mmCIF file with all atom_site columns, C-alpha atoms in Angstrom:
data_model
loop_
_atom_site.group_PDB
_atom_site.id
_atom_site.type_symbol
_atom_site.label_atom_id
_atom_site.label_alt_id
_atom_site.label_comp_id
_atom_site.label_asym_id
_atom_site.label_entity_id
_atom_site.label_seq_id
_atom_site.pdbx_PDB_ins_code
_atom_site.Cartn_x
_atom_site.Cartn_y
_atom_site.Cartn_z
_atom_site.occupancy
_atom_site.B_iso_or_equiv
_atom_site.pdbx_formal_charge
_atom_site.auth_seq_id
_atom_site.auth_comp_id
_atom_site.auth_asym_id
_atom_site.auth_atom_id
_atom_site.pdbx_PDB_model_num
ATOM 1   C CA . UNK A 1 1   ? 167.794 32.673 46.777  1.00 0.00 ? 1   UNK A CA 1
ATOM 2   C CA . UNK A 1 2   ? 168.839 35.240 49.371  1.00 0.00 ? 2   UNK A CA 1
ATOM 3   C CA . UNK A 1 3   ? 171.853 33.452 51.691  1.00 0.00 ? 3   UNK A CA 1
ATOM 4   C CA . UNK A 1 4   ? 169.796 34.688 55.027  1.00 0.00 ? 4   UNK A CA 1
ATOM 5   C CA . UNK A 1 5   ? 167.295 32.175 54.082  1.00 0.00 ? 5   UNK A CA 1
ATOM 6   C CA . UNK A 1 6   ? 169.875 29.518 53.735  1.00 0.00 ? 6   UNK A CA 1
ATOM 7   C CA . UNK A 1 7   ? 171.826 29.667 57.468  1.00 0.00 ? 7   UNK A CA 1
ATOM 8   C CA . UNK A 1 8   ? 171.222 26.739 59.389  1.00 0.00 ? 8   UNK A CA 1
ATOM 9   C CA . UNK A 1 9   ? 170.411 26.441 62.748  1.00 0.00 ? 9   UNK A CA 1
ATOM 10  C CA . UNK A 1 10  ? 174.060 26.320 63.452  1.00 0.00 ? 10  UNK A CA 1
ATOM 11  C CA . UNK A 1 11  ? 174.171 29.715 62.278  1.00 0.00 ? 11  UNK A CA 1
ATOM 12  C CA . UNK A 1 12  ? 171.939 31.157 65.211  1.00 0.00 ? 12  UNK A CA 1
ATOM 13  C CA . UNK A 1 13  ? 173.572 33.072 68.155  1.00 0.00 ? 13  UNK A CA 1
ATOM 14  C CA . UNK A 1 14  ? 173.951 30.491 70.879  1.00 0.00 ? 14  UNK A CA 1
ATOM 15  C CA . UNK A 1 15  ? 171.507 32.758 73.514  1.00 0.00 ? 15  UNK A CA 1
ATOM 16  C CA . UNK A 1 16  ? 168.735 31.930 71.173  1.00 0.00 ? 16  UNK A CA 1
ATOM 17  C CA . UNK A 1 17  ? 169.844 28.363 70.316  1.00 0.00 ? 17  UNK A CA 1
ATOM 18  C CA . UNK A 1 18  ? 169.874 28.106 73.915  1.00 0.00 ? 18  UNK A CA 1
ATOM 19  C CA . UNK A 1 19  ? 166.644 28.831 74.569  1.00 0.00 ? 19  UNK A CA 1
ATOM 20  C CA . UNK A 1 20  ? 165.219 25.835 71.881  1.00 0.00 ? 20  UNK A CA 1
ATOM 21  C CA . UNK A 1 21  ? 165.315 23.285 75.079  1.00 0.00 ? 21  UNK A CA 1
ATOM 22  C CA . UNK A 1 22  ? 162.929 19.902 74.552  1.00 0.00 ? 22  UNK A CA 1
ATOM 23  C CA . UNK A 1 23  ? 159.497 19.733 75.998  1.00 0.00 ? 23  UNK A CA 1
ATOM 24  C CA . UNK A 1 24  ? 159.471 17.675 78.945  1.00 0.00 ? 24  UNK A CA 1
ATOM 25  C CA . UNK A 1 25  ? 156.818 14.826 78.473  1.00 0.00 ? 25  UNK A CA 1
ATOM 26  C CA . UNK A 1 26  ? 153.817 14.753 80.731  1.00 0.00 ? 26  UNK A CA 1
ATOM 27  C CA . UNK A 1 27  ? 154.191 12.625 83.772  1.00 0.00 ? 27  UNK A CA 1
ATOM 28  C CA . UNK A 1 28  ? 151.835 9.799  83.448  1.00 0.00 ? 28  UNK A CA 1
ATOM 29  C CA . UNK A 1 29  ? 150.642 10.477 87.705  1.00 0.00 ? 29  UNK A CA 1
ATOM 30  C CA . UNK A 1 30  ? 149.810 13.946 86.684  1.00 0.00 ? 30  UNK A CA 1
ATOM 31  C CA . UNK A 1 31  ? 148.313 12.871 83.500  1.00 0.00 ? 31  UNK A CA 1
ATOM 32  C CA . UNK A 1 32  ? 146.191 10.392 85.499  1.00 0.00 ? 32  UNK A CA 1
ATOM 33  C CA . UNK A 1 33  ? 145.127 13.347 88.073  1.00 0.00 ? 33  UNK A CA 1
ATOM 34  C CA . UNK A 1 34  ? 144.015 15.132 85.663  1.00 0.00 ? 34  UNK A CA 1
ATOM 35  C CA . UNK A 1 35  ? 141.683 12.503 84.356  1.00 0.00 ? 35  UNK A CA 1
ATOM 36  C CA . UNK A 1 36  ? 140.455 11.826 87.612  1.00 0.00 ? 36  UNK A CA 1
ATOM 37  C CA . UNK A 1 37  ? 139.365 15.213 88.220  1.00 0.00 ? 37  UNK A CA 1
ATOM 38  C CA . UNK A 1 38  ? 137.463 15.341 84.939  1.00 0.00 ? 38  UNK A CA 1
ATOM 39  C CA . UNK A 1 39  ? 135.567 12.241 86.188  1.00 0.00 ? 39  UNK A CA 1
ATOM 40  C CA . UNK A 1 40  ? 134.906 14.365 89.523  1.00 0.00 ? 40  UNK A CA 1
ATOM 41  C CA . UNK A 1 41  ? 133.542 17.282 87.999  1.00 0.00 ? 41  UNK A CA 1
ATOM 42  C CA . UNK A 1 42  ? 131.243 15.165 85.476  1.00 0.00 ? 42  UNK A CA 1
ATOM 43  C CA . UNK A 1 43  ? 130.292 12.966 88.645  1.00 0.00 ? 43  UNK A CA 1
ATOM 44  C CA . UNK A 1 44  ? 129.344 16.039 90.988  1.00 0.00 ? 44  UNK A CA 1
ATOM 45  C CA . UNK A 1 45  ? 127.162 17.857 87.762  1.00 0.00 ? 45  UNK A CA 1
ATOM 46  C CA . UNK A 1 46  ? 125.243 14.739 86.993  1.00 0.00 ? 46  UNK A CA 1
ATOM 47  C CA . UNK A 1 47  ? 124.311 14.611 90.871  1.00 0.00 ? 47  UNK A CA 1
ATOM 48  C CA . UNK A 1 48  ? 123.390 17.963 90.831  1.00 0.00 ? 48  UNK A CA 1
ATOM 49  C CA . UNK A 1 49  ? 121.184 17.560 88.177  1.00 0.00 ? 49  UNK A CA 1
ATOM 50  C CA . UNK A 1 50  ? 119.605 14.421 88.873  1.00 0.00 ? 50  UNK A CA 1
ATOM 51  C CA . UNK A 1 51  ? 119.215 15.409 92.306  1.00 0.00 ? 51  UNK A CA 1
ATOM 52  C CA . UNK A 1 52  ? 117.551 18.626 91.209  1.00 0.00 ? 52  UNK A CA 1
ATOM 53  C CA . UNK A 1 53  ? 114.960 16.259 89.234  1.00 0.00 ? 53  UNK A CA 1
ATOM 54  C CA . UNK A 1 54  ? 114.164 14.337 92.120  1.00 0.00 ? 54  UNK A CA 1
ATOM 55  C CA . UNK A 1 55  ? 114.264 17.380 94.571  1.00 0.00 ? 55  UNK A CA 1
ATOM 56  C CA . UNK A 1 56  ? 110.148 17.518 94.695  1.00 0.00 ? 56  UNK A CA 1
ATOM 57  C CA . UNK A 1 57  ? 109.622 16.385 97.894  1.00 0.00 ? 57  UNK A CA 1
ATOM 58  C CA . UNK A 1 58  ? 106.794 15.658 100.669 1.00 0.00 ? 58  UNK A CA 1
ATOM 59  C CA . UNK A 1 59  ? 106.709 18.076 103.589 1.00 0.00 ? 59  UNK A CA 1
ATOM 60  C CA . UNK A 1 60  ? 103.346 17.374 105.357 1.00 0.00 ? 60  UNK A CA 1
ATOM 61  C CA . UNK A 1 61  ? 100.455 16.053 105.646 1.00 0.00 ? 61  UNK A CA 1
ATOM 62  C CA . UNK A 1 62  ? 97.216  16.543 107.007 1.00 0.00 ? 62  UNK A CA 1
ATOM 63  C CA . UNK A 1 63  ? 94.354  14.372 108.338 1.00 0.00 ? 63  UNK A CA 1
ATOM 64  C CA . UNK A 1 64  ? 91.010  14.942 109.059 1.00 0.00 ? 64  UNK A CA 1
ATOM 65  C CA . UNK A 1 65  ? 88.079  12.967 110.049 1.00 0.00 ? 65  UNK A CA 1
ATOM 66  C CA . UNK A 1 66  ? 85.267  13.441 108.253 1.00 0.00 ? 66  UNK A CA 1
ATOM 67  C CA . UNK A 1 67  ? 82.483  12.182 110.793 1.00 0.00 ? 67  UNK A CA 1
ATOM 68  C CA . UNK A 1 68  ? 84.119  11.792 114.100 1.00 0.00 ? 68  UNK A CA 1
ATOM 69  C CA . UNK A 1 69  ? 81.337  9.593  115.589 1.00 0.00 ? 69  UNK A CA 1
ATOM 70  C CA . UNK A 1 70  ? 83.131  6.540  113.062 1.00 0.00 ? 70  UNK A CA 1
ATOM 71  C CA . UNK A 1 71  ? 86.822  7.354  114.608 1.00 0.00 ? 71  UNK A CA 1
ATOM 72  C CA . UNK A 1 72  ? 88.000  3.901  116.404 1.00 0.00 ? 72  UNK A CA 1
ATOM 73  C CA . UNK A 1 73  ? 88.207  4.226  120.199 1.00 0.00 ? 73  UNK A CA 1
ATOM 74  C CA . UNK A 1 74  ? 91.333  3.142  122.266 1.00 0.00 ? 74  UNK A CA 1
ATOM 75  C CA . UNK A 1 75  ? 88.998  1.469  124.861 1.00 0.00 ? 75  UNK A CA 1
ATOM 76  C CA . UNK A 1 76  ? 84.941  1.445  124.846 1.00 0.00 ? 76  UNK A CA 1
ATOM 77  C CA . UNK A 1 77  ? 84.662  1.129  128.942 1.00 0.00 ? 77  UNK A CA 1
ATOM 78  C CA . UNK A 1 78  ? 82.305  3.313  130.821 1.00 0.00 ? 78  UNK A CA 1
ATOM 79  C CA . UNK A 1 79  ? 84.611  4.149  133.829 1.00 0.00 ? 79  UNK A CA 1
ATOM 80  C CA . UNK A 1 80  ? 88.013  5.412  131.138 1.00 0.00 ? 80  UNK A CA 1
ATOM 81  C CA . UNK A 1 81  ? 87.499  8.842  130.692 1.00 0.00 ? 81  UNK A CA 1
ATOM 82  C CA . UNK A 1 82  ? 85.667  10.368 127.102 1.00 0.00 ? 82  UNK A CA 1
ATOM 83  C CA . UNK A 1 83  ? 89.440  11.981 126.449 1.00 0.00 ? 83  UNK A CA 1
ATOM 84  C CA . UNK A 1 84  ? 91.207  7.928  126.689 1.00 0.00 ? 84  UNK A CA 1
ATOM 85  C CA . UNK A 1 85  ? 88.689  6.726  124.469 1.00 0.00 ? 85  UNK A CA 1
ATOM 86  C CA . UNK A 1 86  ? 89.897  9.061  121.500 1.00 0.00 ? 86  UNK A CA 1
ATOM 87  C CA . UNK A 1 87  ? 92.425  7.077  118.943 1.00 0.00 ? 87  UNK A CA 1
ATOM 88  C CA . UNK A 1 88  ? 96.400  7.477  118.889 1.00 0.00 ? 88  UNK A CA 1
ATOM 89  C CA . UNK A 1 89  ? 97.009  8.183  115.672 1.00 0.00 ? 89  UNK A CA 1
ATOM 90  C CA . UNK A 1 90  ? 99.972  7.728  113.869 1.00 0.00 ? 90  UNK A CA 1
ATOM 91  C CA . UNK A 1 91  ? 101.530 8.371  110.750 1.00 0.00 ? 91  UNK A CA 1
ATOM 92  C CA . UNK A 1 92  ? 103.559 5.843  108.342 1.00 0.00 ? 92  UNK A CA 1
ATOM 93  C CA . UNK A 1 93  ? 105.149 7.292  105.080 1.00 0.00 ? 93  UNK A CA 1
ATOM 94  C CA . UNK A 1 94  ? 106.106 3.954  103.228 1.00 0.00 ? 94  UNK A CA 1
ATOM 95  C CA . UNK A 1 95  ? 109.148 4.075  100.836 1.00 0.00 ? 95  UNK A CA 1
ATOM 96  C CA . UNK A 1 96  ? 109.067 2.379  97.459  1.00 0.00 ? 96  UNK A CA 1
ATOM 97  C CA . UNK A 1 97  ? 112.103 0.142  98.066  1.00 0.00 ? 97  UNK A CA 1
ATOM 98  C CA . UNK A 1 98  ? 111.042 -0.975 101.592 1.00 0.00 ? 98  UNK A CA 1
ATOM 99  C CA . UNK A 1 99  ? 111.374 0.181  104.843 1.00 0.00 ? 99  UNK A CA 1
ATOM 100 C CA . UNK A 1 100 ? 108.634 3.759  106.299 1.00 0.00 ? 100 UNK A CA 1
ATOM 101 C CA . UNK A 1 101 ? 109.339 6.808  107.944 1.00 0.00 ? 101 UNK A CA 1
ATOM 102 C CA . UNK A 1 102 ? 107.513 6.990  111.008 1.00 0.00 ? 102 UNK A CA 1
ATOM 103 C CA . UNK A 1 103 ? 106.142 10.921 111.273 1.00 0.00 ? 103 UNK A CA 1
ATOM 104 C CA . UNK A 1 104 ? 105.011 10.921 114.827 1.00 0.00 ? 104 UNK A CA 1
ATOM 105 C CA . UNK A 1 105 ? 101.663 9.495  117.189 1.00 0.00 ? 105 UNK A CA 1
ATOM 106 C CA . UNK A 1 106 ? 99.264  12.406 118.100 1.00 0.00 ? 106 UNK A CA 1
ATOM 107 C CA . UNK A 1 107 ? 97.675  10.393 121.554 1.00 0.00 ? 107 UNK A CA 1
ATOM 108 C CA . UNK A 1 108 ? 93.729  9.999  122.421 1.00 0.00 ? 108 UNK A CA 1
ATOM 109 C CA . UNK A 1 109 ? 93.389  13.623 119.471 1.00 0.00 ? 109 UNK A CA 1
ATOM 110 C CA . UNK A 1 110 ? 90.316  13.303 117.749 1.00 0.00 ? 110 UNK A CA 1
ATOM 111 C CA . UNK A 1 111 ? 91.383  14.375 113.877 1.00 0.00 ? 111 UNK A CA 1
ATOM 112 C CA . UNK A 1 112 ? 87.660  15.909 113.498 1.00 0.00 ? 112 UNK A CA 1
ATOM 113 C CA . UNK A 1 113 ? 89.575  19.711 113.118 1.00 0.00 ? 113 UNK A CA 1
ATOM 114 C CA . UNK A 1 114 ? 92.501  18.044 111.304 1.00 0.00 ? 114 UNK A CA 1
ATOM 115 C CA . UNK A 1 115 ? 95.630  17.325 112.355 1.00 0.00 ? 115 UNK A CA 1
ATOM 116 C CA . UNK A 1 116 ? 98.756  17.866 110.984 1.00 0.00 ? 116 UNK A CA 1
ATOM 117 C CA . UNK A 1 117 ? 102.354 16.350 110.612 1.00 0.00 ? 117 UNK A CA 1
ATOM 118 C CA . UNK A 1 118 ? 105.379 18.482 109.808 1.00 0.00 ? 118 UNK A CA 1
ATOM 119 C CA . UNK A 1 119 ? 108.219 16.299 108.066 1.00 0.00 ? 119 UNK A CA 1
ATOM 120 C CA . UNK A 1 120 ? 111.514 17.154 110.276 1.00 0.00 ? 120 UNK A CA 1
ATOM 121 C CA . UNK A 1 121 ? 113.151 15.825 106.691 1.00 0.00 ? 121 UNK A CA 1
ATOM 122 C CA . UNK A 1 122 ? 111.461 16.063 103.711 1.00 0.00 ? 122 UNK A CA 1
ATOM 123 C CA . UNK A 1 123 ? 111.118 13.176 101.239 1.00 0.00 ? 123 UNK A CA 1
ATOM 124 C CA . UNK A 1 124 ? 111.391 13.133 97.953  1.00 0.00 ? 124 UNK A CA 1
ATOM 125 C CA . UNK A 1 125 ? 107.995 12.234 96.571  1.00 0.00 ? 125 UNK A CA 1
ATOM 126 C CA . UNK A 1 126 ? 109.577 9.780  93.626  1.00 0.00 ? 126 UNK A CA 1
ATOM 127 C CA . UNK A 1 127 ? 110.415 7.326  97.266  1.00 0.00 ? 127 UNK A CA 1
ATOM 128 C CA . UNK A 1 128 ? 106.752 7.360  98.161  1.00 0.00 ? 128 UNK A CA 1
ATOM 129 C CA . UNK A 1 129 ? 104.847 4.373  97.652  1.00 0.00 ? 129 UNK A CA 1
ATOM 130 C CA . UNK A 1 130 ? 101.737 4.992  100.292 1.00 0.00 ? 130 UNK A CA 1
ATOM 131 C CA . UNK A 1 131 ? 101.291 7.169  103.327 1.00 0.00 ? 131 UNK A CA 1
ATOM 132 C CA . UNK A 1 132 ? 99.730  5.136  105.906 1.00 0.00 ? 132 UNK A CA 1
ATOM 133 C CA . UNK A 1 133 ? 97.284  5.944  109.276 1.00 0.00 ? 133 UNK A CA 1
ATOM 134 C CA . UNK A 1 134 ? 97.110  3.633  112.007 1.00 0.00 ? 134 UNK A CA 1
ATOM 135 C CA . UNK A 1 135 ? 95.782  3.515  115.279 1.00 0.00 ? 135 UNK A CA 1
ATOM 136 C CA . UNK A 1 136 ? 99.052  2.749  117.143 1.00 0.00 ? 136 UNK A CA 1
ATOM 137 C CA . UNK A 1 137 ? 98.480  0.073  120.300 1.00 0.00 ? 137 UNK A CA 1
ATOM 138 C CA . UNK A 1 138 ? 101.271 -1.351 122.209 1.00 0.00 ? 138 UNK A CA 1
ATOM 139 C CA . UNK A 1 139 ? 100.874 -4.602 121.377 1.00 0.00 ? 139 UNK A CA 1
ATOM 140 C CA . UNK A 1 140 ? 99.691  -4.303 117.820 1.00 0.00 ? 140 UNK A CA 1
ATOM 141 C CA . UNK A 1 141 ? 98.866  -1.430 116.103 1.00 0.00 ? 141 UNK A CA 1
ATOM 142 C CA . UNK A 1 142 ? 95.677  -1.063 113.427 1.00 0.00 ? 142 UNK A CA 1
ATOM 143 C CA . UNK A 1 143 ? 95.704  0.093  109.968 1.00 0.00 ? 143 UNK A CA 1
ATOM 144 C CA . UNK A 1 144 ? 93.027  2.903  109.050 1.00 0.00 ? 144 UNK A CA 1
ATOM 145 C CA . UNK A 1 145 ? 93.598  3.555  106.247 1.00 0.00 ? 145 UNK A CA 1
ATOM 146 C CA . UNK A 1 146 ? 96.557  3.903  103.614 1.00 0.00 ? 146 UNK A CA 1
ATOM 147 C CA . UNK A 1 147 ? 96.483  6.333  100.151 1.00 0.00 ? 147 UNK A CA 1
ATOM 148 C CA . UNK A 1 148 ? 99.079  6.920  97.414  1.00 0.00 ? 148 UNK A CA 1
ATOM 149 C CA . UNK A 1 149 ? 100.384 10.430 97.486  1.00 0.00 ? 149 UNK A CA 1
ATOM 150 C CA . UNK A 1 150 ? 98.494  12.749 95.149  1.00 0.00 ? 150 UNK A CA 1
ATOM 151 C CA . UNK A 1 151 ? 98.619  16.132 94.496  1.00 0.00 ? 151 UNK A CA 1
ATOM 152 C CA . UNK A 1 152 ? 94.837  16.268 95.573  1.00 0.00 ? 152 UNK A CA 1
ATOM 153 C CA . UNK A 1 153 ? 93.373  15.870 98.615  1.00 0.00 ? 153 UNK A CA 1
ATOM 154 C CA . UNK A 1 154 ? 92.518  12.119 99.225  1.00 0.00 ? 154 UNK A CA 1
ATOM 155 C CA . UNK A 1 155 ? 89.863  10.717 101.012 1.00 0.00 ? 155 UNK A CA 1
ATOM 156 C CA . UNK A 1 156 ? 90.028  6.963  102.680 1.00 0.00 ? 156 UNK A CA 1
ATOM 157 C CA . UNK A 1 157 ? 86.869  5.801  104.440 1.00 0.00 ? 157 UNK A CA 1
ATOM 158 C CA . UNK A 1 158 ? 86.137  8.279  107.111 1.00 0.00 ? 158 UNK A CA 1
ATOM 159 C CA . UNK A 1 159 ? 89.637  10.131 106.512 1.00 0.00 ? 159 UNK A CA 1
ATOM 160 C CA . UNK A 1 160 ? 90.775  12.805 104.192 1.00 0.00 ? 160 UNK A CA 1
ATOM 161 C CA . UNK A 1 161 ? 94.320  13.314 103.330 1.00 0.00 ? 161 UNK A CA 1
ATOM 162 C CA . UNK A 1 162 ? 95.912  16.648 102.009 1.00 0.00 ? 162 UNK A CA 1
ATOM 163 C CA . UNK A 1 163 ? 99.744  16.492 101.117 1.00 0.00 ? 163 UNK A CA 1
ATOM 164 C CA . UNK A 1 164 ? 102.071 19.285 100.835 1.00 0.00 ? 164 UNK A CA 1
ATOM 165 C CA . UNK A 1 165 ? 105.205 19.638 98.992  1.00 0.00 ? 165 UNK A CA 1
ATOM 166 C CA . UNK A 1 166 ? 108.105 21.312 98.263  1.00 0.00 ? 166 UNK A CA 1
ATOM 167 C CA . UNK A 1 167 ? 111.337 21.925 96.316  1.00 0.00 ? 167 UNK A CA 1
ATOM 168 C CA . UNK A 1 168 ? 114.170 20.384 98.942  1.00 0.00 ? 168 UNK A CA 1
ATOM 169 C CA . UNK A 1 169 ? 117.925 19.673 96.995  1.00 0.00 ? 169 UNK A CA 1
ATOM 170 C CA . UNK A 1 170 ? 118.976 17.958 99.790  1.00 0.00 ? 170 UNK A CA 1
ATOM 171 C CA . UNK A 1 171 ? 116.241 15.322 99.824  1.00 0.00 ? 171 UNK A CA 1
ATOM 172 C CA . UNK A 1 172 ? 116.784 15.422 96.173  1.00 0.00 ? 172 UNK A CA 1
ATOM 173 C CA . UNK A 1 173 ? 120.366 14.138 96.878  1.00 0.00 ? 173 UNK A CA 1
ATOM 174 C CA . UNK A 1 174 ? 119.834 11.577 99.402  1.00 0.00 ? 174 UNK A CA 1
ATOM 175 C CA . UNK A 1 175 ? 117.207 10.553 97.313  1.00 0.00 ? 175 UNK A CA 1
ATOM 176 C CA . UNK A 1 176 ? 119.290 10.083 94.406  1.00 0.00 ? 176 UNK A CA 1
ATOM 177 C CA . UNK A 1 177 ? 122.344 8.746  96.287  1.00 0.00 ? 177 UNK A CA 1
ATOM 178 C CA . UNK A 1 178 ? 119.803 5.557  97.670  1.00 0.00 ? 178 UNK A CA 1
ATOM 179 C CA . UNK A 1 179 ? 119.846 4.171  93.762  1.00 0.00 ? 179 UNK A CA 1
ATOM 180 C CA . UNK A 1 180 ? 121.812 1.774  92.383  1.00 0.00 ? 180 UNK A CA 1
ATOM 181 C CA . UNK A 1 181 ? 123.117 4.488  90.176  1.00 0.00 ? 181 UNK A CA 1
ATOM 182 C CA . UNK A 1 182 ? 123.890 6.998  93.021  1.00 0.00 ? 182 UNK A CA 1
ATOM 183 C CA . UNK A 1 183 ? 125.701 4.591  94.787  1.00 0.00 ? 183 UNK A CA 1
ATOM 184 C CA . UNK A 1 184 ? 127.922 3.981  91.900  1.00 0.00 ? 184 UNK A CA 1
ATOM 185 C CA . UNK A 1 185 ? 128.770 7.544  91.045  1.00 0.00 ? 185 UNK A CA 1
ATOM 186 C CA . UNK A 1 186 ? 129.541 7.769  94.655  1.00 0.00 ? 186 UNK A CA 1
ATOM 187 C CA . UNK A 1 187 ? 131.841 4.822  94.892  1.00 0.00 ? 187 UNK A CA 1
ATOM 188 C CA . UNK A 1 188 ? 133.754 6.222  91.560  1.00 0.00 ? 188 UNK A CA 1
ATOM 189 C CA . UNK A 1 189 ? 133.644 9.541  93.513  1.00 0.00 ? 189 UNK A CA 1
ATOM 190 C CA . UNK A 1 190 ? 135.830 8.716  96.090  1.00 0.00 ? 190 UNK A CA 1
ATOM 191 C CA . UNK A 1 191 ? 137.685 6.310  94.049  1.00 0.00 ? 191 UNK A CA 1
ATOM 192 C CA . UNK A 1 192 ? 138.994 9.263  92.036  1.00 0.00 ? 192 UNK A CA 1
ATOM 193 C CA . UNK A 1 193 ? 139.886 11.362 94.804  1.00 0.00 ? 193 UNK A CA 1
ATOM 194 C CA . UNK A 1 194 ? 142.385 8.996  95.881  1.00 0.00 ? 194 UNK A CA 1
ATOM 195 C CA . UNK A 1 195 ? 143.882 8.272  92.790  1.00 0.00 ? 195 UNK A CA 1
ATOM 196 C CA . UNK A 1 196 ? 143.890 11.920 92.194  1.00 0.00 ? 196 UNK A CA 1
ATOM 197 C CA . UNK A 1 197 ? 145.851 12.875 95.290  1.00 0.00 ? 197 UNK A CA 1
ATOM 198 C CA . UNK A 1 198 ? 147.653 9.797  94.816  1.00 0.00 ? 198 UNK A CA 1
ATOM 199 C CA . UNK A 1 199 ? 148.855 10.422 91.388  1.00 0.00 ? 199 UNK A CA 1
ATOM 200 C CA . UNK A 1 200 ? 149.491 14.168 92.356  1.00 0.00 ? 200 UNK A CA 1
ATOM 201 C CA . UNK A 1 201 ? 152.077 13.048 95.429  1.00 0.00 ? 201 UNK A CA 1
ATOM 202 C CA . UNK A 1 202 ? 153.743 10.363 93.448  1.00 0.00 ? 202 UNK A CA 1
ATOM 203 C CA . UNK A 1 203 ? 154.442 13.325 90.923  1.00 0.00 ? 203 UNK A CA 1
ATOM 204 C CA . UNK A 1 204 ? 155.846 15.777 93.260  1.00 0.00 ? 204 UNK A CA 1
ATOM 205 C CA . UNK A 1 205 ? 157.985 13.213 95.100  1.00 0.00 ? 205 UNK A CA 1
ATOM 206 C CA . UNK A 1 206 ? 159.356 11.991 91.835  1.00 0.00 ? 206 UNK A CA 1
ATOM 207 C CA . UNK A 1 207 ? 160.439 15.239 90.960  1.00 0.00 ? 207 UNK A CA 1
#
């Protein structure tokens, strides 16, 4: 066997040995960081996608009266005027897990043309239980009528409702962050942040 294969390490010039220096173990903090921000990334991709999913949203409606002779006056007295008579309508969306988003009152407006209500937000059509018409009063207001959302125009008694979506991300989102599960991933969210940062400054400080 040739002799060059047989020198030991002692045999090496001391600039190489030199350079054979241990690898210095992993800190456990950054170790720990870098966990966290693998949970961060997975969180923020599985709320993109589920909020994508759930992005479908409502954006307006519109009503229309189908004989306006049947529309429910405000006050049947001769000496109010034919305009005070008309109904105040107003519009209710009501959300699956309680609670409505009130879209507006259109005052003594007959709905025999139509009338239509622009969402300011859109919601995502997966929180819609019922959209709702009343005939708003200050003391106690009257229910009209109340559909489902469709993708058809509905008609209620004397009413006929047409809805109109839309793609919207952001109400996807918010939608998504109102579950159970979208809390969570938002609660584990921030929780990893800190640690994160945490973990990172411990690190640095301990050299």
């Amino acid at each position: 066997m040739n002799e060059s294969t047989e020198r030991s390490d002692e045999d090496l010039p001391e600039s190489v040995a030199g350079q054979q220096s241990p690898r210095k173990s992993m800190s456990p903090f950054v170790l720990t960081a870098w966990i966290c921000g693998g949970t961060i990334i997975a969180c923020v991709l599985a709320c993109v996608v589920l909020g994508f999913v759930r992005s479908h949203a409502l954006v307006s409606v519109k009503l229309t009266a189908l004989d306006p002779n049947q529309e429910p006056r405000d006050h049947d007295v001769p000496l109010f005027k034919k305009t005070e008579a008309l109904p105040d309508y107003q519009l209710l969306v009501i959300r699956r897990e309680g609670g409505s988003v009130n879209l507006g009152t259109r005052p003594n407006t007959s709905a025999k043309d139509g009338l239509v209500w622009d969402l300011t937000e859109p919601v995502s059509t997966v929180e819609i239980a019922t959209v709702r018409l009343q005939d708003q009063d200050k003391l106690m207001s009257d229910v009209v009528a109340e559909v489902p959302l469709a993708w058809e125009p509905v008609e209620e008694g004397n009413y006929r409702f047409e809805f109109t979506t839309s793609r919207s991300f952001a109400a996807g989102v918010d939608s998504f962050f109102q579950t159970p599960v979208g809390m969570a991933i938002k609660g584990a969210i921030f929780l990893a942040v800190f640690i994160c940062i945490g973990g990172i400054l411990l690190s640095v400080f301990q050299g």
